[in-house]
Tab-separated table of N, CA and C in Angstrom:
chain	number	residue	atom	x	y	z
B	1	MET	N	0.852	-1.208	0.000
B	1	MET	CA	0.006	0.001	-0.005
B	1	MET	C	0.877	1.250	0.000
B	2	LYS	N	0.449	2.237	-0.735
B	2	LYS	CA	1.185	3.493	-0.838
B	2	LYS	C	1.157	4.238	0.473
B	3	SER	N	2.305	4.811	0.847
B	3	SER	CA	2.378	5.596	2.079
B	3	SER	C	1.546	6.872	1.895
B	4	LEU	N	0.711	7.163	2.869
B	4	LEU	CA	-0.099	8.381	2.800
B	4	LEU	C	0.701	9.517	3.448
B	5	ARG	N	1.108	10.452	2.651
B	5	ARG	CA	1.935	11.533	3.118
B	5	ARG	C	1.229	12.879	2.895
B	6	THR	N	1.599	13.838	3.708
B	6	THR	CA	1.108	15.193	3.536
B	6	THR	C	1.834	15.811	2.351
B	7	VAL	N	1.104	16.525	1.511
B	7	VAL	CA	1.664	17.230	0.360
B	7	VAL	C	1.686	18.702	0.705
B	8	ILE	N	2.886	19.295	0.632
B	8	ILE	CA	3.078	20.683	0.967
B	8	ILE	C	3.821	21.392	-0.158
B	9	GLN	N	3.336	22.583	-0.519
B	9	GLN	CA	4.008	23.361	-1.559
B	9	GLN	C	3.730	24.851	-1.363
B	10	GLY	N	4.752	25.638	-1.510
B	10	GLY	CA	4.614	27.093	-1.500
B	10	GLY	C	4.586	27.620	-2.915
B	11	LEU	N	3.627	28.490	-3.212
B	11	LEU	CA	3.486	29.057	-4.562
B	11	LEU	C	3.562	30.576	-4.507
B	12	PRO	N	4.228	31.168	-5.473
B	12	PRO	CA	4.181	32.624	-5.573
B	12	PRO	C	2.852	33.054	-6.101
B	13	VAL	N	2.221	34.036	-5.505
B	13	VAL	CA	0.953	34.592	-5.984
B	13	VAL	C	1.067	36.106	-5.943
B	14	LYS	N	0.113	36.721	-6.601
B	14	LYS	CA	0.003	38.183	-6.543
B	14	LYS	C	-1.346	38.534	-6.012
B	15	LEU	N	-1.368	39.447	-5.048
B	15	LEU	CA	-2.595	39.990	-4.528
B	15	LEU	C	-2.920	41.164	-5.447
B	16	VAL	N	-3.974	41.005	-6.253
B	16	VAL	CA	-4.310	42.003	-7.281
B	16	VAL	C	-5.126	43.088	-6.632
B	17	GLY	N	-4.675	44.339	-6.836
B	17	GLY	CA	-5.381	45.491	-6.283
B	17	GLY	C	-6.044	46.301	-7.375
B	18	VAL	N	-6.559	47.438	-6.998
B	18	VAL	CA	-7.205	48.307	-7.964
B	18	VAL	C	-6.174	48.968	-8.853
B	19	HIS	N	-6.606	49.398	-10.028
B	19	HIS	CA	-5.730	50.100	-10.997
B	19	HIS	C	-4.548	49.248	-11.398
B	20	ALA	N	-4.733	47.951	-11.537
B	20	ALA	CA	-3.720	46.990	-11.994
B	20	ALA	C	-2.466	46.924	-11.098
B	21	THR	N	-2.613	47.294	-9.859
B	21	THR	CA	-1.485	47.134	-8.905
B	21	THR	C	-1.515	45.729	-8.351
B	22	SER	N	-0.377	45.252	-7.906
B	22	SER	CA	-0.333	43.936	-7.283
B	22	SER	C	0.767	43.887	-6.215
B	23	LEU	N	0.559	43.018	-5.256
B	23	LEU	CA	1.494	42.831	-4.176
B	23	LEU	C	1.919	41.370	-4.177
B	24	PRO	N	3.231	41.091	-4.231
B	24	PRO	CA	3.646	39.677	-4.217
B	24	PRO	C	3.353	39.036	-2.853
B	25	ALA	N	2.992	37.789	-2.904
B	25	ALA	CA	2.664	37.048	-1.694
B	25	ALA	C	3.041	35.571	-1.926
B	26	ILE	N	2.983	34.799	-0.852
B	26	ILE	CA	3.230	33.394	-0.911
B	26	ILE	C	1.978	32.660	-0.449
B	27	MET	N	1.581	31.643	-1.196
B	27	MET	CA	0.454	30.813	-0.820
B	27	MET	C	1.003	29.440	-0.480
B	28	ASN	N	1.010	29.087	0.802
B	28	ASN	CA	1.487	27.791	1.231
B	28	ASN	C	0.326	26.819	1.271
B	29	LEU	N	0.396	25.803	0.417
B	29	LEU	CA	-0.663	24.819	0.305
B	29	LEU	C	-0.272	23.553	1.087
B	30	ARG	N	-1.277	22.966	1.739
B	30	ARG	CA	-1.066	21.733	2.508
B	30	ARG	C	-2.252	20.808	2.287
B	31	TYR	N	-1.951	19.595	1.920
B	31	TYR	CA	-2.996	18.572	1.717
B	31	TYR	C	-2.727	17.405	2.661
B	32	GLU	N	-3.684	17.106	3.523
B	32	GLU	CA	-3.588	16.029	4.490
B	32	GLU	C	-4.473	14.859	4.047
B	33	PRO	N	-3.908	13.685	3.841
B	33	PRO	CA	-4.727	12.543	3.468
B	33	PRO	C	-5.847	12.210	4.438
B	34	SER	N	-5.681	12.564	5.708
B	34	SER	CA	-6.732	12.309	6.700
B	34	SER	C	-7.892	13.294	6.586
B	35	ASP	N	-7.723	14.334	5.805
B	35	ASP	CA	-8.802	15.330	5.530
B	35	ASP	C	-8.832	15.531	4.011
B	36	PRO	N	-9.205	14.455	3.265
B	36	PRO	CA	-8.909	14.397	1.835
B	36	PRO	C	-9.746	15.286	0.925
B	37	TYR	N	-10.765	15.913	1.422
B	37	TYR	CA	-11.617	16.741	0.558
B	37	TYR	C	-11.121	18.184	0.433
B	38	VAL	N	-10.167	18.580	1.257
B	38	VAL	CA	-9.798	20.009	1.288
B	38	VAL	C	-8.300	20.216	1.171
B	39	VAL	N	-7.966	21.438	0.770
B	39	VAL	CA	-6.607	21.929	0.746
B	39	VAL	C	-6.550	23.120	1.711
B	40	HIS	N	-5.567	23.116	2.591
B	40	HIS	CA	-5.355	24.224	3.527
B	40	HIS	C	-4.421	25.199	2.835
B	41	ALA	N	-4.803	26.470	2.813
B	41	ALA	CA	-3.993	27.488	2.173
B	41	ALA	C	-3.700	28.604	3.172
B	42	ALA	N	-2.428	28.962	3.297
B	42	ALA	CA	-2.020	30.059	4.179
B	42	ALA	C	-1.332	31.092	3.312
B	43	PHE	N	-1.820	32.349	3.339
B	43	PHE	CA	-1.283	33.417	2.536
B	43	PHE	C	-0.463	34.373	3.382
B	44	THR	N	0.705	34.730	2.899
B	44	THR	CA	1.533	35.723	3.574
B	44	THR	C	2.142	36.631	2.522
B	45	THR	N	2.371	37.888	2.870
B	45	THR	CA	3.073	38.784	2.002
B	45	THR	C	4.550	38.651	2.326
B	46	ASP	N	5.400	39.354	1.624
B	46	ASP	CA	6.829	39.279	1.879
B	46	ASP	C	7.261	39.967	3.161
B	47	VAL	N	6.325	40.681	3.782
B	47	VAL	CA	6.669	41.387	5.002
B	47	VAL	C	6.722	40.372	6.152
B	48	ASP	N	7.855	40.362	6.888
B	48	ASP	CA	8.056	39.358	7.935
B	48	ASP	C	7.035	39.424	9.053
B	49	SER	N	6.498	40.581	9.329
B	49	SER	CA	5.617	40.754	10.492
B	49	SER	C	4.178	40.248	10.224
B	50	ASP	N	3.850	39.979	8.964
B	50	ASP	CA	2.466	39.559	8.662
B	50	ASP	C	2.218	38.157	9.167
B	51	GLU	N	1.073	37.969	9.798
B	51	GLU	CA	0.635	36.617	10.198
B	51	GLU	C	-0.118	36.044	8.991
B	52	PRO	N	-0.023	34.773	8.751
B	52	PRO	CA	-0.700	34.202	7.591
B	52	PRO	C	-2.219	34.277	7.727
B	53	VAL	N	-2.850	34.446	6.605
B	53	VAL	CA	-4.320	34.372	6.505
B	53	VAL	C	-4.597	32.994	6.014
B	54	GLU	N	-5.405	32.245	6.737
B	54	GLU	CA	-5.598	30.832	6.406
B	54	GLU	C	-7.027	30.609	5.890
B	55	TRP	N	-7.092	29.750	4.854
B	55	TRP	CA	-8.350	29.374	4.254
B	55	TRP	C	-8.353	27.868	4.052
B	56	ILE	N	-9.539	27.305	3.998
B	56	ILE	CA	-9.700	25.877	3.645
B	56	ILE	C	-10.509	25.901	2.359
B	57	ILE	N	-9.959	25.293	1.302
B	57	ILE	CA	-10.588	25.321	-0.033
B	57	ILE	C	-10.784	23.868	-0.470
B	58	GLY	N	-11.936	23.602	-1.025
B	58	GLY	CA	-12.214	22.241	-1.510
B	58	GLY	C	-11.257	21.845	-2.608
B	59	ARG	N	-10.717	20.640	-2.510
B	59	ARG	CA	-9.772	20.169	-3.545
B	59	ARG	C	-10.475	20.097	-4.909
B	60	ASP	N	-11.688	19.575	-4.926
B	60	ASP	CA	-12.441	19.501	-6.179
B	60	ASP	C	-12.628	20.889	-6.808
B	61	LEU	N	-12.876	21.882	-5.961
B	61	LEU	CA	-13.054	23.252	-6.449
B	61	LEU	C	-11.772	23.734	-7.158
B	62	LEU	N	-10.622	23.471	-6.580
B	62	LEU	CA	-9.356	23.846	-7.219
B	62	LEU	C	-9.129	23.094	-8.518
B	63	ILE	N	-9.404	21.790	-8.521
B	63	ILE	CA	-9.245	20.994	-9.732
B	63	ILE	C	-10.168	21.517	-10.828
B	64	ASP	N	-11.443	21.729	-10.494
B	64	ASP	CA	-12.416	22.232	-11.471
B	64	ASP	C	-12.042	23.641	-11.966
B	65	GLY	N	-11.507	24.473	-11.062
B	65	GLY	CA	-11.129	25.831	-11.398
B	65	GLY	C	-9.983	25.896	-12.394
B	66	LEU	N	-9.175	24.858	-12.508
B	66	LEU	CA	-8.120	24.827	-13.521
B	66	LEU	C	-8.692	24.701	-14.936
B	67	GLU	N	-9.881	24.147	-15.059
B	67	GLU	CA	-10.505	23.913	-16.367
B	67	GLU	C	-11.450	25.025	-16.794
B	68	GLY	N	-12.081	25.680	-15.822
B	68	GLY	CA	-13.074	26.720	-16.109
B	68	GLY	C	-13.573	27.341	-14.847
B	69	PRO	N	-14.451	28.325	-14.962
B	69	PRO	CA	-14.965	28.993	-13.756
B	69	PRO	C	-15.604	27.981	-12.823
B	70	ALA	N	-15.298	28.105	-11.498
B	70	ALA	CA	-15.808	27.178	-10.505
B	70	ALA	C	-16.060	27.931	-9.200
B	71	GLY	N	-17.028	27.499	-8.436
B	71	GLY	CA	-17.242	28.054	-7.102
B	71	GLY	C	-18.422	29.026	-7.044
B	72	GLU	N	-18.886	29.162	-5.826
B	72	GLU	CA	-19.957	30.103	-5.477
B	72	GLU	C	-19.662	30.635	-4.100
B	73	GLY	N	-20.235	31.738	-3.779
B	73	GLY	CA	-20.089	32.243	-2.408
B	73	GLY	C	-18.710	32.803	-2.121
B	74	ASP	N	-18.065	32.312	-1.044
B	74	ASP	CA	-16.817	32.897	-0.541
B	74	ASP	C	-15.604	32.611	-1.430
B	75	VAL	N	-15.611	31.552	-2.226
B	75	VAL	CA	-14.430	31.177	-3.033
B	75	VAL	C	-14.877	30.930	-4.477
B	76	ARG	N	-14.231	31.646	-5.401
B	76	ARG	CA	-14.459	31.449	-6.834
B	76	ARG	C	-13.093	31.379	-7.517
B	77	ILE	N	-12.996	30.514	-8.493
B	77	ILE	CA	-11.743	30.258	-9.149
B	77	ILE	C	-11.980	30.169	-10.670
B	78	TRP	N	-11.020	30.743	-11.455
B	78	TRP	CA	-11.114	30.621	-12.909
B	78	TRP	C	-9.737	30.777	-13.542
B	79	PRO	N	-9.536	30.081	-14.672
B	79	PRO	CA	-8.265	30.209	-15.364
B	79	PRO	C	-8.337	31.309	-16.429
B	80	THR	N	-7.176	31.834	-16.780
B	80	THR	CA	-7.072	32.788	-17.890
B	80	THR	C	-5.823	32.479	-18.667
B	81	GLY	N	-5.794	32.944	-19.905
B	81	GLY	CA	-4.592	32.798	-20.742
B	81	GLY	C	-4.597	31.512	-21.564
B	82	GLU	N	-3.508	31.358	-22.315
B	82	GLU	CA	-3.347	30.175	-23.178
B	82	GLU	C	-2.956	28.969	-22.318
B	83	GLU	N	-3.222	27.793	-22.851
B	83	GLU	CA	-3.010	26.543	-22.124
B	83	GLU	C	-1.604	26.413	-21.563
B	84	ASP	N	-0.558	26.794	-22.311
B	84	ASP	CA	0.803	26.597	-21.860
B	84	ASP	C	1.298	27.663	-20.888
B	85	CYS	N	0.609	28.760	-20.764
B	85	CYS	CA	1.043	29.792	-19.804
B	85	CYS	C	-0.155	30.387	-19.086
B	86	ARG	N	-1.012	29.546	-18.579
B	86	ARG	CA	-2.221	29.943	-17.913
B	86	ARG	C	-1.982	30.483	-16.515
B	87	ASP	N	-2.826	31.402	-16.097
B	87	ASP	CA	-2.875	31.864	-14.758
B	87	ASP	C	-4.163	31.400	-14.134
B	88	LEU	N	-4.177	31.298	-12.810
B	88	LEU	CA	-5.370	30.937	-12.068
B	88	LEU	C	-5.714	32.101	-11.164
B	89	TYR	N	-6.951	32.550	-11.245
B	89	TYR	CA	-7.434	33.607	-10.345
B	89	TYR	C	-8.276	32.960	-9.249
B	90	ILE	N	-8.065	33.402	-8.022
B	90	ILE	CA	-8.827	32.928	-6.879
B	90	ILE	C	-9.402	34.161	-6.179
B	91	LEU	N	-10.718	34.230	-6.135
B	91	LEU	CA	-11.411	35.342	-5.484
B	91	LEU	C	-11.924	34.814	-4.127
B	92	LEU	N	-11.402	35.440	-3.067
B	92	LEU	CA	-11.864	35.147	-1.696
B	92	LEU	C	-12.758	36.300	-1.290
B	93	ASN	N	-13.988	35.955	-0.957
B	93	ASN	CA	-14.984	37.011	-0.732
B	93	ASN	C	-15.784	36.750	0.558
B	94	PRO	N	-15.068	36.837	1.727
B	94	PRO	CA	-15.820	36.678	2.990
B	94	PRO	C	-16.542	37.978	3.320
B	95	PRO	N	-17.388	37.956	4.318
B	95	PRO	CA	-18.104	39.169	4.711
B	95	PRO	C	-17.171	40.337	5.103
B	96	SER	N	-15.954	40.014	5.556
B	96	SER	CA	-15.045	41.053	6.062
B	96	SER	C	-14.265	41.788	4.988
B	97	GLY	N	-14.335	41.341	3.722
B	97	GLY	CA	-13.559	41.991	2.682
B	97	GLY	C	-13.338	41.035	1.510
B	98	THR	N	-12.627	41.509	0.492
B	98	THR	CA	-12.397	40.721	-0.694
B	98	THR	C	-10.907	40.698	-1.052
B	99	ALA	N	-10.440	39.601	-1.527
B	99	ALA	CA	-9.069	39.482	-2.025
B	99	ALA	C	-9.079	38.720	-3.338
B	100	LEU	N	-8.344	39.247	-4.307
B	100	LEU	CA	-8.205	38.584	-5.600
B	100	LEU	C	-6.741	38.186	-5.766
B	101	LEU	N	-6.521	36.896	-5.958
B	101	LEU	CA	-5.162	36.368	-6.079
B	101	LEU	C	-4.961	35.816	-7.487
B	102	LYS	N	-3.736	35.988	-7.993
B	102	LYS	CA	-3.372	35.472	-9.295
B	102	LYS	C	-2.136	34.587	-9.116
B	103	ALA	N	-2.180	33.370	-9.661
B	103	ALA	CA	-1.102	32.411	-9.481
B	103	ALA	C	-0.839	31.653	-10.794
B	104	PRO	N	0.369	31.113	-10.966
B	104	PRO	CA	0.631	30.291	-12.146
B	104	PRO	C	-0.131	28.971	-12.077
B	105	ALA	N	-0.961	28.722	-13.063
B	105	ALA	CA	-1.814	27.501	-13.048
B	105	ALA	C	-0.988	26.239	-13.097
B	106	GLN	N	0.153	26.238	-13.789
B	106	GLN	CA	0.958	25.016	-13.886
B	106	GLN	C	1.424	24.536	-12.503
B	107	GLN	N	1.777	25.452	-11.632
B	107	GLN	CA	2.222	25.066	-10.300
B	107	GLN	C	1.065	24.481	-9.466
B	108	PHE	N	-0.118	25.063	-9.628
B	108	PHE	CA	-1.299	24.487	-8.970
B	108	PHE	C	-1.570	23.085	-9.517
B	109	LYS	N	-1.492	22.929	-10.820
B	109	LYS	CA	-1.734	21.637	-11.437
B	109	LYS	C	-0.746	20.582	-10.882
B	110	ALA	N	0.515	20.944	-10.766
B	110	ALA	CA	1.519	19.980	-10.250
B	110	ALA	C	1.195	19.614	-8.796
B	111	PHE	N	0.805	20.592	-7.961
B	111	PHE	CA	0.435	20.319	-6.568
B	111	PHE	C	-0.766	19.368	-6.513
B	112	LEU	N	-1.758	19.661	-7.317
B	112	LEU	CA	-2.982	18.852	-7.280
B	112	LEU	C	-2.736	17.430	-7.837
B	113	ARG	N	-1.835	17.294	-8.797
B	113	ARG	CA	-1.467	15.938	-9.294
B	113	ARG	C	-0.831	15.134	-8.150
B	114	GLU	N	0.007	15.830	-7.333
B	114	GLU	CA	0.607	15.109	-6.185
B	114	GLU	C	-0.441	14.678	-5.197
B	115	THR	N	-1.458	15.537	-4.935
B	115	THR	CA	-2.499	15.146	-3.999
B	115	THR	C	-3.294	13.966	-4.521
B	116	GLU	N	-3.521	13.929	-5.836
B	116	GLU	CA	-4.260	12.815	-6.431
B	116	GLU	C	-3.440	11.512	-6.425
B	117	ALA	N	-2.117	11.623	-6.419
B	117	ALA	CA	-1.281	10.448	-6.308
B	117	ALA	C	-1.365	9.843	-4.913
B	118	VAL	N	-1.629	10.693	-3.891
B	118	VAL	CA	-1.762	10.246	-2.527
B	118	VAL	C	-3.166	9.712	-2.267
B	119	VAL	N	-4.163	10.489	-2.646
B	119	VAL	CA	-5.583	10.085	-2.539
B	119	VAL	C	-6.251	10.404	-3.865
B	120	PRO	N	-6.537	9.381	-4.703
B	120	PRO	CA	-7.155	9.676	-6.001
B	120	PRO	C	-8.525	10.337	-5.825
B	121	ARG	N	-8.836	11.198	-6.804
B	121	ARG	CA	-10.140	11.857	-6.796
B	121	ARG	C	-11.225	10.804	-6.885
B	122	GLY	N	-12.203	10.883	-6.028
B	122	GLY	CA	-13.272	9.889	-5.959
B	122	GLY	C	-13.039	8.829	-4.887
B	123	ALA	N	-11.808	8.767	-4.316
B	123	ALA	CA	-11.511	7.767	-3.292
B	123	ALA	C	-11.388	8.414	-1.921
B	124	GLU	N	-11.834	9.659	-1.784
B	124	GLU	CA	-11.649	10.393	-0.509
B	124	GLU	C	-12.366	9.752	0.664
B	125	LEU	N	-13.535	9.202	0.427
B	125	LEU	CA	-14.349	8.650	1.505
B	125	LEU	C	-13.584	7.552	2.260
B	126	GLY	N	-12.795	6.755	1.574
B	126	GLY	CA	-12.030	5.686	2.217
B	126	GLY	C	-10.866	6.207	3.041
B	127	HIS	N	-10.524	7.479	2.935
B	127	HIS	CA	-9.413	8.054	3.653
B	127	HIS	C	-9.808	9.026	4.752
B	128	SER	N	-11.099	9.298	4.866
B	128	SER	CA	-11.543	10.224	5.867
B	128	SER	C	-11.419	9.685	7.271
B	129	ASP	N	-10.983	10.496	8.202
B	129	ASP	CA	-10.834	10.102	9.598
B	129	ASP	C	-12.113	10.537	10.342
B	130	PHE	N	-13.165	9.706	10.260
B	130	PHE	CA	-14.432	10.046	10.845
B	130	PHE	C	-14.376	10.148	12.365
B	131	ASP	N	-13.569	9.331	13.025
B	131	ASP	CA	-13.467	9.389	14.473
B	131	ASP	C	-12.916	10.749	14.914
B	132	ARG	N	-11.893	11.235	14.194
B	132	ARG	CA	-11.317	12.535	14.523
B	132	ARG	C	-12.332	13.642	14.283
B	133	LEU	N	-13.065	13.568	13.168
B	133	LEU	CA	-14.071	14.596	12.855
B	133	LEU	C	-15.205	14.577	13.904
B	134	LEU	N	-15.663	13.404	14.289
B	134	LEU	CA	-16.739	13.297	15.275
B	134	LEU	C	-16.258	13.861	16.613
B	135	THR	N	-15.055	13.552	17.030
B	135	THR	CA	-14.502	14.098	18.256
B	135	THR	C	-14.437	15.610	18.220
B	136	HIS	N	-13.992	16.156	17.072
B	136	HIS	CA	-13.912	17.594	16.903
B	136	HIS	C	-15.290	18.258	17.016
B	137	PHE	N	-16.265	17.698	16.315
B	137	PHE	CA	-17.631	18.312	16.353
B	137	PHE	C	-18.273	18.170	17.721
B	138	LEU	N	-18.075	17.073	18.407
B	138	LEU	CA	-18.666	16.908	19.746
B	138	LEU	C	-17.995	17.841	20.743
B	139	ALA	N	-16.722	18.108	20.575
B	139	ALA	CA	-16.000	19.004	21.495
B	139	ALA	C	-16.487	20.438	21.317
B	140	GLU	N	-16.918	20.818	20.126
B	140	GLU	CA	-17.418	22.190	19.888
B	140	GLU	C	-18.824	22.371	20.401
B	141	GLY	N	-19.584	21.304	20.446
B	141	GLY	CA	-21.011	21.424	20.812
B	141	GLY	C	-21.191	21.529	22.241
């Protein structure tokens, strides 16, 4: 049986602002086989004092967003550009504000291929840690 390992990758992204301005940032992605439906993303700018902003994004949403517009509500994703030099836009739209991120799609594709090598798409249910999830939900209630 294949070893189930955590997949971690840092990607350069740009925080797109008004009037075509942008701020370089890093998006640290983490995929845990025990939580196979989601990708944990932590965003930081190049400033050392910034604390990361963390999001949990559905893995299927990221995979679908590489092919075309995907998502509703707080997270929307879409590709732009030609196939060989595509960018991926990620719109984070919580009640507290909005952030638009632009990242190289090829690097996302490579990360997601690694996650699928660990837990194939469609096989997530067999890798979910239901005992841990139940403990977590009961502790909050």
